[in-house]
Amino acid sequence: MPKDGGIGASTKRREDIRFLTGKGRYTADINLRGQAFACFLRSDVAHGRINGIDTSAAAEMPGVLAILTGEDFKEVGGNPTGWLVQSRNGETMKEPKRPVLAHGKVRHVGDAYAMVIAETFEQAQDACDAITADIEELPAIVDMAAAVADASNRVHDEISDNIVFDWGWIEDNRAAVDAAFAAAPHVTTLELVNNRLSPNPMEPRASIGDYDPGTGDYKLYTTSQNPHLSRLLISAFVMGIPENKLTVIAPDMGGGFGSKIYHYGEEAAVLAASKLLNRPVKWVCDRSEAFMTDAHGRDHVTKIELATDMEGNFLALRTETLANVGAYLSNFATCTPTFLHGTLMAGPYKTPHVYVNVKAVFTNTVPVDAYRGAGRPEATYSIERVIDKAARELGLDPWELRAKNFLTTDQFPYTTPVGLVYDTGNYHATLDKLGEMIDRDGFEARVAESKSCGKLRGFGLSTWIEACGIAPSNLVGVLGARVGLFDSATVRVNATGNISVLVGAHSHGQGHETVFAQVISDKLGVPASSIEIVHGDTSKIPFGMGTYGSRSLAVCGSAMVKAADKIIAKGKKIAAHMLEASEDDIVFEDGAFSVTGTDKQKTFGEIAFSAYVPHNYPLETLEPGLEETAFYDPSNFTYPAGAYGCEVEVDAETGRVEIVSFTCADDFGNVINPMIVEGQVHGGVAQGIGQALMESVRYNEDGQLLTGSYMDYAMPRADDLPNITVDHSCATPCTHNPLGVKGCGEAGAIGAPPAVVNAVLDALHRGGITHVTHIDMPLTPSRVWAAING
């Protein structure tokens, strides 16, 4: 049994008290003395040349303090991408400048080219409306295939075409893969779209710049999953502010899903405006702005081929993908369709040969970057869809086809043909657990019951694996990362025995303040109520690399454990001195230091107090104080995996899909807080169902955003979601981090979409509608109806 409040306990989230009582403090809640307000003027054309901007009328309007345009930022640096990717011919990718405000050209609807600062937001907004701009509209580049085919119309004039890179992984595998396909008895081919999504966090982005002319210090309050990365990019690349003169503070945050990892131009703009005016400048994004400025997700067009023998043994897999990066390269845009996608194309299977080709393409659309799952949902969707299609072509059961191609437990550690090393797992166990949970034996009776009501029932399966942690630094450095991907923690024991834990990870809904306290409580034997978690303020916390990629517990949590181990080691030195014993004879257990074989002991609180009142310390060998910092850089990714099952009813007359049940059997390694893990899976599955059935960002041929509000972009509501059953009992602990954890935050978004689509197609086939072999997401009623009716 877990200790009360320690590791393994379903402790309620303590941060929820302030959120549910309205005491949370978000960026938009912060108001600084004397602050002004910013509003951005954004392009209403997708592609245009800026011939002139007339701000004279706006400058004379009431309350207007300043107007900035792209020309004011022409000499500052551009916002860089975080990864340099090599094309398969050895050429380095193209990286045109991403300016703070557009100058020369606007490149997507919503591209900001002017900024008004006024006494009130309403005054700034009115002045924006008074600015006139001579923008010569150019043909929009929206379709990726057309963008690749026609190099004469370019998003960025300074580069030769619209292709960022043409990446092959692993290029040395290509000949063997092609040979395997040439000799294969059966090849299944599928062309599919991974639809573009808008992240839609509950809290839109917001930023406040605050410059102190007396000290030259800058503060940026902002909605960021990664405050230290924002500080680094603004300092080193965008604004040139000395890093020690810039503090980034990310307070409470209402969701991110990846969209708040990145540095955005608005953050640099409010800092520059604050310095110009010598007063704070605040900007809060509205929902319409968010739809056309927050980095979108997914947007792949893929051809995938699976080679098998006639018994269904996988022989080789290859893919060709066009990946939309939008108008500019966002910070993780280049690694998402490559190293976070291509390296997962082996899945949980023992396919001997795999080759992945990705062409990243500029278009006149909102930039695309990592969104919950970041590359792994795209890989899983392609694999799990082509496997189901192969099963149907070969006349094999999709459960058995997957099981016979799974890696087995005796094969770990296993080096995949796409360069990862899976340390542990048991994929048969999660598949078997799923079979127990869904009542497979009763399925045919449920099919008959649905048929009697005029509905088609189907079941869809998805078996997935992902790489979490986004590390180690030495590996990602070889692959082109421009930053390290470690994390850090400081454990500060105060004189009275309570503890502050300062962490590099930042919470935006995961429950860090609860889970991190559970870890330290378990390690040090101190009640969780006596432990404070401090995060989000770069002036207080050690340098860390933020929260994304299900890395918080595996990476930052491991840094916490290392720091706690240092605390225990020093505590033993202090206890040995106080108890007049050898340090080797001191043991620490249940919050007390004792001498082996005796009843002599000191509590953790007594040791802490002594550390800060060292009246009789041997100071030449034992320092006062009890505070330790640790940095942790993993030796590998972690590899959670699972099996997901979705049961649906389809109304063939209308095309409407109803999800009857959704079941998850996951392997997350060791679980710290089961309740929070279950909640994370629920949230991910909800987003995966949204992608599968409802959500899709759409542009017309002129690059106009057609889904710029909730009137046009369908988000799942409570009544669209089924009861979601979650099990994580099939745990194989990670072998290379001290907690044995793997990560759970993105699992639902990875495993859900193919399970839903496979279920709908299964329902149609069981109902005799055999001509439908694929329907692209989202499976709206109109799409399903159209497919049924040819």
GROMACS .gro file of C-alpha atoms in nm, residues 563-725:
model
  163
  563ALA     CA    1   1.841   1.655  -0.531
  564ALA     CA    2   1.657   1.474  -0.249
  565ASP     CA    3   1.928   1.207  -0.245
  566LYS     CA    4   2.183   1.483  -0.193
  567ILE     CA    5   1.975   1.617   0.096
  568ILE     CA    6   1.970   1.271   0.255
  569ALA     CA    7   2.346   1.232   0.206
  570LYS     CA    8   2.415   1.563   0.379
  571GLY     CA    9   2.157   1.482   0.646
  572LYS     CA   10   2.354   1.168   0.726
  573LYS     CA   11   2.669   1.376   0.776
  574ILE     CA   12   2.485   1.608   1.012
  575ALA     CA   13   2.325   1.316   1.197
  576ALA     CA   14   2.660   1.142   1.236
  577HIS     CA   15   2.798   1.456   1.398
  578MET     CA   16   2.496   1.504   1.625
  579LEU     CA   17   2.472   1.136   1.725
  580GLU     CA   18   2.850   1.092   1.757
  581ALA     CA   19   2.853   0.803   1.515
  582SER     CA   20   3.021   0.703   1.193
  583GLU     CA   21   2.848   0.832   0.882
  584ASP     CA   22   2.850   0.474   0.748
  585ASP     CA   23   2.635   0.368   1.044
  586ILE     CA   24   2.361   0.624   0.979
  587VAL     CA   25   2.045   0.506   0.804
  588PHE     CA   26   1.753   0.721   0.689
  589GLU     CA   27   1.405   0.573   0.700
  590ASP     CA   28   1.051   0.707   0.754
  591GLY     CA   29   1.172   1.061   0.806
  592ALA     CA   30   1.434   0.986   1.071
  593PHE     CA   31   1.813   0.941   1.082
  594SER     CA   32   1.922   0.664   1.318
  595VAL     CA   33   2.234   0.475   1.418
  596THR     CA   34   2.228   0.115   1.303
  597GLY     CA   35   2.172  -0.130   1.588
  598THR     CA   36   2.077   0.139   1.842
  599ASP     CA   37   1.772   0.344   1.940
  600LYS     CA   38   1.961   0.667   1.883
  601GLN     CA   39   1.793   0.884   1.618
  602LYS     CA   40   1.713   1.236   1.506
  603THR     CA   41   1.404   1.339   1.315
  604PHE     CA   42   1.430   1.510   0.980
  605GLY     CA   43   1.311   1.833   1.144
  606GLU     CA   44   1.583   1.817   1.408
  607ILE     CA   45   1.849   1.767   1.141
  608ALA     CA   46   1.710   2.060   0.940
  609PHE     CA   47   1.712   2.292   1.241
  610SER     CA   48   2.067   2.189   1.330
  611ALA     CA   49   2.178   2.263   0.972
  612TYR     CA   50   2.081   2.627   1.021
  613VAL     CA   51   2.200   2.655   1.384
  614PRO     CA   52   2.549   2.503   1.355
  615HIS     CA   53   2.674   2.603   1.696
  616ASN     CA   54   2.921   2.317   1.732
  617TYR     CA   55   2.973   2.212   1.370
  618PRO     CA   56   3.313   2.109   1.238
  619LEU     CA   57   3.278   2.389   0.981
  620GLU     CA   58   3.600   2.292   0.804
  621THR     CA   59   3.432   1.969   0.688
  622LEU     CA   60   3.059   2.035   0.719
  623GLU     CA   61   2.883   2.338   0.571
  624PRO     CA   62   2.574   2.488   0.733
  625GLY     CA   63   2.244   2.487   0.546
  626LEU     CA   64   2.039   2.215   0.381
  627GLU     CA   65   1.972   2.296   0.017
  628GLU     CA   66   2.068   2.097  -0.292
  629THR     CA   67   2.027   2.135  -0.669
  630ALA     CA   68   2.042   1.861  -0.928
  631PHE     CA   69   2.027   1.855  -1.307
  632TYR     CA   70   1.908   1.541  -1.481
  633ASP     CA   71   1.973   1.451  -1.842
  634PRO     CA   72   1.824   1.111  -1.928
  635SER     CA   73   2.016   0.841  -2.107
  636ASN     CA   74   1.714   0.756  -2.326
  637PHE     CA   75   1.354   0.838  -2.400
  638THR     CA   76   1.084   0.660  -2.204
  639TYR     CA   77   0.844   0.436  -2.397
  640PRO     CA   78   0.488   0.414  -2.267
  641ALA     CA   79   0.259   0.192  -2.471
  642GLY     CA   80  -0.093   0.060  -2.469
  643ALA     CA   81  -0.392  -0.094  -2.641
  644TYR     CA   82  -0.708   0.111  -2.699
  645GLY     CA   83  -1.051  -0.014  -2.797
  646CYS     CA   84  -1.340   0.192  -2.932
  647GLU     CA   85  -1.694   0.064  -2.987
  648VAL     CA   86  -1.928   0.271  -3.206
  649GLU     CA   87  -2.274   0.275  -3.353
  650VAL     CA   88  -2.318   0.426  -3.700
  651ASP     CA   89  -2.649   0.545  -3.840
  652ALA     CA   90  -2.616   0.456  -4.208
  653GLU     CA   91  -2.908   0.682  -4.298
  654THR     CA   92  -2.745   0.998  -4.162
  655GLY     CA   93  -2.377   0.907  -4.124
  656ARG     CA   94  -2.381   1.001  -3.756
  657VAL     CA   95  -2.127   0.820  -3.538
  658GLU     CA   96  -2.187   0.760  -3.168
  659ILE     CA   97  -1.906   0.630  -2.952
  660VAL     CA   98  -2.062   0.374  -2.721
  661SER     CA   99  -1.752   0.298  -2.515
  662PHE     CA  100  -1.381   0.368  -2.508
  663THR     CA  101  -1.133   0.150  -2.320
  664CYS     CA  102  -0.764   0.206  -2.247
  665ALA     CA  103  -0.508  -0.048  -2.127
  666ASP     CA  104  -0.184   0.143  -2.072
  667ASP     CA  105   0.170   0.079  -1.959
  668PHE     CA  106   0.301   0.397  -1.797
  669GLY     CA  107   0.564   0.230  -1.585
  670ASN     CA  108   0.537   0.319  -1.217
  671VAL     CA  109   0.241   0.543  -1.138
  672ILE     CA  110   0.276   0.820  -0.878
  673ASN     CA  111  -0.087   0.930  -0.857
  674PRO     CA  112  -0.343   0.697  -1.022
  675MET     CA  113  -0.624   0.953  -1.013
  676ILE     CA  114  -0.419   1.215  -1.198
  677VAL     CA  115  -0.301   0.957  -1.452
  678GLU     CA  116  -0.660   0.860  -1.523
  679GLY     CA  117  -0.754   1.225  -1.568
  680GLN     CA  118  -0.466   1.280  -1.809
  681VAL     CA  119  -0.576   0.983  -2.019
  682HIS     CA  120  -0.937   1.105  -2.020
  683GLY     CA  121  -0.827   1.445  -2.148
  684GLY     CA  122  -0.607   1.299  -2.420
  685VAL     CA  123  -0.878   1.062  -2.539
  686ALA     CA  124  -1.125   1.351  -2.555
  687GLN     CA  125  -0.888   1.542  -2.781
  688GLY     CA  126  -0.824   1.233  -2.992
  689ILE     CA  127  -1.198   1.180  -3.037
  690GLY     CA  128  -1.227   1.547  -3.131
  691GLN     CA  129  -0.972   1.498  -3.407
  692ALA     CA  130  -1.131   1.176  -3.528
  693LEU     CA  131  -1.490   1.299  -3.549
  694MET     CA  132  -1.516   1.677  -3.537
  695GLU     CA  133  -1.215   1.907  -3.547
  696SER     CA  134  -1.048   2.043  -3.859
  697VAL     CA  135  -0.890   2.377  -3.948
  698ARG     CA  136  -0.993   2.475  -4.301
  699TYR     CA  137  -0.871   2.738  -4.548
  700ASN     CA  138  -1.018   2.832  -4.883
  701GLU     CA  139  -0.807   2.861  -5.197
  702ASP     CA  140  -0.731   3.227  -5.117
  703GLY     CA  141  -0.588   3.133  -4.778
  704GLN     CA  142  -0.883   3.270  -4.582
  705LEU     CA  143  -0.939   3.087  -4.254
  706LEU     CA  144  -1.285   2.930  -4.269
  707THR     CA  145  -1.280   2.795  -3.914
  708GLY     CA  146  -1.199   3.106  -3.714
  709SER     CA  147  -1.451   3.065  -3.434
  710TYR     CA  148  -1.647   2.803  -3.245
  711MET     CA  149  -1.930   2.862  -3.491
  712ASP     CA  150  -1.716   2.688  -3.753
  713TYR     CA  151  -1.462   2.481  -3.558
  714ALA     CA  152  -1.636   2.193  -3.381
  715MET     CA  153  -1.501   2.107  -3.037
  716PRO     CA  154  -1.623   1.796  -2.854
  717ARG     CA  155  -1.868   1.862  -2.571
  718ALA     CA  156  -1.950   1.640  -2.276
  719ASP     CA  157  -2.238   1.471  -2.458
  720ASP     CA  158  -2.006   1.379  -2.747
  721LEU     CA  159  -1.785   1.170  -2.521
  722PRO     CA  160  -1.848   0.822  -2.381
  723ASN     CA  161  -1.752   0.676  -2.048
  724ILE     CA  162  -1.376   0.620  -2.077
  725THR     CA  163  -1.239   0.321  -1.886
   0.00000   0.00000   0.00000
